[in-house]
Coordinates of C-alpha atoms in Angstrom, one line a residue:
M1 CA 10.3 9.1 -15.5
P2 CA 9.8 8.4 -11.8
D3 CA 10.2 11.6 -9.6
G4 CA 11.8 9.8 -6.7
H5 CA 9.0 8.6 -4.6
P6 CA 6.0 6.7 -5.9
K7 CA 2.7 7.5 -4.2
E8 CA 1.9 5.8 -0.9
T9 CA 5.6 4.9 -0.1
S10 CA 5.0 5.6 3.6
S11 CA 3.2 2.2 3.8
E12 CA 4.7 -1.0 5.0
L13 CA 4.6 -2.2 1.3
G14 CA 6.7 0.7 0.3
K15 CA 9.3 0.0 2.9
V16 CA 9.5 -3.7 1.8
I17 CA 9.9 -2.7 -1.9
L18 CA 12.7 -0.3 -1.0
A19 CA 14.5 -2.9 1.0
G20 CA 14.2 -5.3 -1.9
L21 CA 15.5 -2.9 -4.3
N22 CA 18.6 -2.5 -2.0
D23 CA 19.1 -6.3 -2.0
R24 CA 20.8 -7.8 -5.0
Q25 CA 19.4 -11.2 -4.3
T26 CA 15.8 -9.9 -4.8
G27 CA 14.3 -10.2 -8.2
W28 CA 11.3 -8.4 -9.8
S29 CA 8.8 -9.1 -12.6
M30 CA 6.0 -7.2 -14.3
G31 CA 3.5 -8.6 -16.8
S32 CA 0.7 -11.2 -17.2
F33 CA 0.1 -14.8 -17.6
G34 CA 2.3 -15.5 -20.6
A35 CA 3.9 -12.1 -21.1
I36 CA 6.4 -11.1 -18.5
A37 CA 9.5 -9.1 -18.1
E38 CA 11.9 -9.9 -15.3
F39 CA 14.7 -7.8 -13.6
H40 CA 17.5 -9.5 -11.7
Q41 CA 20.8 -8.2 -10.7
V42 CA 23.7 -10.5 -11.5
E43 CA 26.7 -11.3 -9.4
G44 CA 29.6 -9.2 -10.8
D45 CA 27.4 -6.6 -12.3
P46 CA 28.6 -3.1 -11.6
G47 CA 26.7 -1.3 -8.9
A48 CA 23.1 -0.5 -10.0
L49 CA 22.4 3.1 -11.0
W50 CA 19.9 4.8 -8.7
P51 CA 18.1 7.5 -10.8
D52 CA 15.9 7.7 -7.8
V53 CA 15.3 5.7 -4.7
F54 CA 12.5 3.5 -6.3
T55 CA 14.4 2.8 -9.6
R56 CA 17.4 0.5 -10.2
V57 CA 19.1 0.2 -13.6
T58 CA 22.0 -1.9 -14.7
D59 CA 23.6 -2.3 -18.1
R60 CA 21.2 -5.3 -18.5
G61 CA 17.9 -3.7 -17.6
G62 CA 15.9 -1.9 -15.0
V63 CA 12.9 -1.7 -12.7
A64 CA 11.0 1.3 -11.4
F65 CA 7.9 1.8 -9.2
T66 CA 5.8 5.0 -9.7
D67 CA 2.5 4.5 -7.9
L68 CA 1.6 2.1 -5.2
T69 CA -1.8 3.5 -4.5
D70 CA -4.4 0.8 -4.0
C71 CA -1.7 -1.9 -4.3
T72 CA -2.1 -5.0 -2.1
A73 CA 0.7 -7.5 -1.4
V74 CA -0.1 -11.2 -1.5
A75 CA 2.7 -13.4 -0.2
Y76 CA 2.5 -17.0 -1.4
E77 CA 4.3 -20.3 -1.6
T78 CA 4.1 -23.0 -4.3
L79 CA 4.7 -26.7 -4.5
S80 CA 7.7 -27.9 -6.4
P81 CA 7.7 -31.3 -8.2
K82 CA 10.9 -31.9 -6.3
P83 CA 9.8 -33.5 -3.0
D84 CA 12.0 -31.3 -0.7
R85 CA 11.4 -27.9 -2.5
W86 CA 8.9 -25.1 -2.7
G87 CA 8.7 -21.7 -4.4
Q88 CA 7.9 -18.3 -2.9
S89 CA 6.9 -14.9 -4.2
V90 CA 5.0 -11.7 -3.3
A91 CA 2.4 -10.7 -5.9
L92 CA 1.8 -6.9 -6.1
C93 CA -1.9 -6.6 -7.0
L94 CA -4.5 -4.0 -7.9
P95 CA -8.2 -4.1 -8.1
E96 CA -9.2 -5.2 -11.5
A97 CA -10.4 -1.9 -12.8
A98 CA -7.4 -0.1 -11.4
A99 CA -5.0 -2.6 -13.0
R100 CA -6.5 -2.3 -16.5
M101 CA -4.1 -1.3 -19.3
S102 CA -4.7 -0.3 -23.0
R103 CA -5.3 -3.9 -24.3
R104 CA -4.2 -3.1 -27.8
K105 CA -4.6 -6.1 -30.2
V106 CA -2.3 -4.9 -32.9
L107 CA 1.2 -3.5 -33.3
T108 CA 0.9 0.2 -32.5
A109 CA 3.5 3.0 -32.7
L110 CA 3.5 5.1 -29.4
G111 CA 6.2 7.7 -30.3
P112 CA 9.3 8.4 -28.3
D113 CA 9.6 6.6 -24.9
H114 CA 9.5 9.7 -22.7
G115 CA 9.1 7.4 -19.7
A116 CA 12.4 5.5 -20.2
L117 CA 14.4 5.0 -17.1
L118 CA 17.6 6.4 -18.6
P119 CA 17.8 9.8 -20.4
E120 CA 19.7 8.3 -23.4
H121 CA 16.7 6.1 -24.2
R122 CA 13.9 8.7 -24.2
G123 CA 14.3 9.5 -27.9
A124 CA 14.0 5.9 -29.0
M125 CA 10.6 4.8 -30.5
L126 CA 8.2 2.7 -28.4
F127 CA 5.9 0.2 -30.1
D128 CA 3.1 -1.6 -28.2
M129 CA 3.3 -5.3 -29.4
G130 CA -0.5 -5.6 -29.3
L131 CA -0.6 -8.6 -27.1
D132 CA -4.0 -7.6 -25.5
Q133 CA -3.0 -8.3 -21.9
P134 CA -5.3 -7.0 -19.1
Q135 CA -2.6 -5.7 -16.8
V136 CA 0.4 -4.8 -18.9
D137 CA 1.3 -3.0 -22.1
F138 CA 4.1 -5.1 -23.4
C139 CA 6.3 -3.0 -25.7
I140 CA 9.5 -2.8 -27.6
R141 CA 11.8 0.2 -27.9
T142 CA 14.3 0.9 -30.7
D143 CA 16.3 3.5 -32.5
D144 CA 17.3 1.1 -35.3
P145 CA 16.1 2.7 -38.5
Q146 CA 15.7 -0.5 -40.3
L147 CA 13.6 -2.2 -37.6
I148 CA 11.5 1.0 -37.2
D149 CA 10.8 0.9 -40.9
V150 CA 9.6 -2.8 -40.7
L151 CA 7.5 -2.1 -37.7
T152 CA 6.0 1.0 -39.1
Q153 CA 4.9 -0.9 -42.2
A154 CA 3.4 -3.7 -40.1
E155 CA 1.6 -1.3 -37.8
G156 CA -2.1 -2.2 -37.3
Q157 CA -1.5 -6.0 -37.7
S158 CA -1.2 -8.7 -35.2
L159 CA 2.4 -9.8 -34.7
F160 CA 1.2 -13.4 -35.0
T161 CA -0.5 -13.0 -38.4
P162 CA 1.1 -15.6 -40.8
G163 CA 3.7 -13.9 -43.0
N164 CA 4.0 -10.7 -40.8
P165 CA 7.7 -9.8 -41.1
A166 CA 7.6 -7.8 -37.8
M167 CA 8.2 -10.7 -35.4
P168 CA 11.2 -12.2 -37.3
A169 CA 12.6 -8.7 -37.4
I170 CA 12.2 -8.2 -33.7
M171 CA 13.8 -11.6 -33.0
A172 CA 16.8 -10.6 -35.2
A173 CA 17.3 -7.1 -33.8
H174 CA 16.8 -7.7 -30.1
P175 CA 15.2 -4.4 -29.2
H176 CA 14.7 -3.4 -25.6
R177 CA 11.5 -4.9 -24.1
I178 CA 9.4 -2.7 -21.9
A179 CA 6.6 -4.0 -19.6
V180 CA 4.4 -1.0 -18.5
T181 CA 1.9 -1.4 -15.7
R182 CA -0.1 0.9 -13.4
I183 CA 2.5 0.7 -10.7
G184 CA 5.7 1.0 -12.8
R185 CA 7.8 -0.7 -15.4
V186 CA 10.5 -3.2 -16.1
E187 CA 13.0 -2.7 -19.0
V188 CA 15.1 -5.4 -20.5
F189 CA 18.1 -4.5 -22.6
Q190 CA 19.5 -8.0 -23.2
K191 CA 18.9 -10.2 -26.1
I192 CA 15.7 -12.2 -26.6
G193 CA 16.0 -15.8 -25.6
G194 CA 16.1 -17.9 -28.7
P195 CA 18.5 -19.0 -31.5
D196 CA 21.0 -16.2 -30.8
T197 CA 21.3 -17.1 -27.1
G198 CA 21.6 -20.9 -27.5
G199 CA 17.9 -21.3 -26.9
K200 CA 18.2 -20.1 -23.3
S201 CA 17.1 -16.9 -21.6
P202 CA 20.1 -14.7 -20.7
V203 CA 21.2 -14.6 -17.1
G204 CA 19.7 -11.5 -15.4
P205 CA 16.8 -9.4 -16.9
H206 CA 14.9 -11.2 -19.5
T207 CA 11.5 -11.6 -21.0
H208 CA 9.0 -14.4 -21.9
I209 CA 6.2 -14.3 -24.4
L210 CA 4.2 -17.5 -24.4
P211 CA 1.2 -17.4 -26.8
K212 CA -0.4 -20.6 -25.4
L213 CA -0.5 -19.2 -21.9
M214 CA -1.8 -15.8 -23.2
A215 CA -4.5 -17.6 -25.1
T216 CA -6.0 -19.0 -21.8
G217 CA -7.2 -15.4 -21.0
R218 CA -6.1 -15.8 -17.4
T219 CA -4.4 -13.0 -15.6
H220 CA -2.4 -15.4 -13.5
S221 CA -1.6 -19.1 -12.9
A222 CA -4.2 -21.1 -11.1
N223 CA -1.4 -22.0 -8.7
T224 CA -1.2 -18.3 -7.5
P225 CA -3.7 -17.7 -4.8
I226 CA -4.9 -14.2 -5.7
P227 CA -8.0 -13.0 -3.8
E228 CA -11.0 -12.5 -6.0
G229 CA -11.3 -9.0 -7.5
L230 CA -7.5 -8.5 -7.5
V231 CA -5.1 -8.8 -10.4
P232 CA -1.3 -9.3 -10.0
V233 CA 0.6 -6.7 -11.9
A234 CA 4.1 -7.3 -10.6
G235 CA 6.1 -9.8 -8.5
L236 CA 8.7 -9.4 -5.8
H237 CA 10.9 -12.4 -5.5
P238 CA 13.0 -12.4 -2.4
A239 CA 16.1 -14.5 -1.8
S240 CA 15.3 -18.2 -1.5
A241 CA 16.5 -20.3 1.4
L242 CA 17.0 -23.2 -1.0
S243 CA 18.6 -21.9 -4.2
D244 CA 20.3 -19.1 -5.8
Q245 CA 19.0 -16.7 -8.5
L246 CA 19.9 -19.2 -11.2
G247 CA 18.0 -22.0 -9.5
R248 CA 21.0 -23.9 -8.3
D249 CA 20.9 -25.5 -4.9
K250 CA 22.7 -23.7 -2.1
P251 CA 23.3 -24.5 1.6
W252 CA 20.1 -23.9 3.7
D253 CA 19.8 -20.2 4.5
P254 CA 17.8 -19.8 7.8
A255 CA 17.9 -15.9 7.5
A256 CA 16.3 -15.9 4.1
F257 CA 13.7 -18.4 5.2
A258 CA 12.8 -16.3 8.3
A259 CA 12.6 -13.1 6.2
F260 CA 10.1 -14.6 3.8
Q261 CA 8.1 -16.2 6.6
A262 CA 7.7 -12.8 8.2
L263 CA 6.2 -11.5 4.9
F264 CA 4.0 -14.7 4.6
R265 CA 2.6 -14.2 8.1
D266 CA 1.6 -10.6 7.2
W267 CA 0.5 -11.1 3.7
A268 CA -0.5 -14.7 3.0
P269 CA -4.1 -15.5 1.7
S270 CA -6.6 -16.0 4.4
G271 CA -5.9 -19.0 6.7
Q272 CA -2.8 -20.2 5.1
A273 CA -0.3 -18.9 7.7
E274 CA -2.4 -20.2 10.5
L275 CA -2.8 -23.6 8.8
K276 CA 0.9 -23.9 8.4
A277 CA 1.6 -22.9 11.9
L278 CA -0.9 -25.5 13.2
V279 CA 0.7 -28.3 11.1
R280 CA 4.2 -27.4 12.3
D281 CA 3.0 -27.4 16.0
L282 CA 1.3 -30.8 15.6
I283 CA 4.4 -32.3 14.2
A284 CA 6.6 -30.7 16.8
A285 CA 4.3 -32.1 19.5
G286 CA 4.6 -35.7 18.1
S287 CA 0.9 -35.8 17.0
Q288 CA 0.1 -38.4 14.4
P289 CA -1.6 -37.2 11.2
D290 CA -4.5 -39.7 11.1
D291 CA -7.1 -37.4 12.7
F292 CA -6.0 -34.3 11.0
A293 CA -8.4 -33.1 8.2
P294 CA -7.0 -30.2 6.3
P295 CA -9.5 -27.6 4.9
P296 CA -10.6 -28.2 1.3
G297 CA -9.0 -26.6 -1.6
R298 CA -5.8 -26.9 -3.7
H299 CA -4.1 -24.0 -2.0
M300 CA -4.8 -25.3 1.5
R301 CA -3.6 -28.8 0.5
A302 CA -0.4 -27.2 -0.8
A303 CA 0.0 -25.2 2.4
V304 CA 0.0 -28.5 4.5
R305 CA 2.6 -30.1 2.2
I306 CA 4.8 -27.1 2.3
A307 CA 4.6 -26.9 6.1
I308 CA 5.8 -30.6 6.2
R309 CA 8.7 -29.8 3.8
Q310 CA 9.7 -26.8 5.8
A311 CA 9.7 -28.7 9.1
A312 CA 12.1 -31.3 7.5
R313 CA 14.4 -28.5 6.5
E314 CA 14.3 -26.7 9.9
D315 CA 14.0 -29.6 12.3
G316 CA 15.3 -32.7 10.4
E317 CA 13.4 -36.0 9.8
T318 CA 11.5 -37.6 12.7
P319 CA 9.2 -40.6 12.8
T320 CA 6.3 -38.2 13.2
L321 CA 7.4 -36.2 10.2
T322 CA 7.7 -39.3 8.2
A323 CA 4.2 -40.3 9.0
W324 CA 2.9 -36.9 8.0
R325 CA 4.8 -37.0 4.7
A326 CA 3.5 -40.4 3.9
L327 CA -0.1 -39.3 4.4
F328 CA -0.1 -35.9 2.9
D329 CA 3.0 -35.3 0.8
G330 CA 3.5 -38.2 -1.5
A331 CA 4.2 -37.7 -5.1
A332 CA 3.1 -34.3 -6.3
K333 CA -0.5 -34.3 -7.6
P334 CA -1.1 -32.7 -11.0
E335 CA -4.0 -30.7 -9.5
D336 CA -1.7 -29.1 -6.9
L337 CA 0.9 -27.9 -9.3
P338 CA 0.7 -25.1 -11.9
P339 CA -0.8 -26.2 -15.1
E340 CA 2.4 -24.9 -16.9
H341 CA 4.5 -27.2 -14.7
P342 CA 2.8 -30.6 -14.6
A343 CA 4.1 -33.3 -12.3

């Protein structure tokens, strides 16, 4: 259980995380490429419990940060297939060796979950699902005797072994899912998205386990510009200027846009913030795009296109902007989008 202050909270990162925890519009995630747990507060939820200043818990789930030592923030933006949209996030990264978790390959009983965010959950049994992910131990927690019996009998096997009754039992019982990383954990109390939820993930905290993505062996999407040697273990998802937490369009929010751009200027991958600023200046000055040659690489190409989209949102359409869009931001190219979200 967190003791109130994770290590290194005097840093600027600690202050940003604390501000995000105090903002109901900020979401959080912990996990890997294909196995992730998300925590979001939902409008109408009762006020979040504060077991300590770096922990938030609602009746749907919770998030806690315990150790920010060696943690590096990478703020990034992503292209959307929609021509006037982009995504944004802050990846919380560790050096590869520091991020490494247990990498169990089979279902493994871990005993009572003494690290549970709420005292009433600390006697429930924790099972590592055995997903063999580099930066997260993805677990389930239950006090259901019938489910515990099924899981105990299946211990030592892969959940994906044909005929293994453990996964169907998990899907039917909807135990808590717990994503444990070196910097903290996310807990999800809601049902698993599937037949019992109409095929959709519940609103608010939820989990995704996608075997095809896990099978790639990647620690993150190719669309996420993580510097070499670092591994993303968590995500901070500030309020969007374009959409609400359910992905629905909302009126342009200049305050939310400015807030993320400040993070981007401080924490963007090398050269991206400067490139975006240059493109915005050239467009504002009425310069034509013909002689502009963006640096090579998918992430730099995306930065140019995002700068054009943001200029349209902030400044409106102009003949100069139209020319830049025609040359650099036509239909989204598959190589510039995440492989899991093709154009």
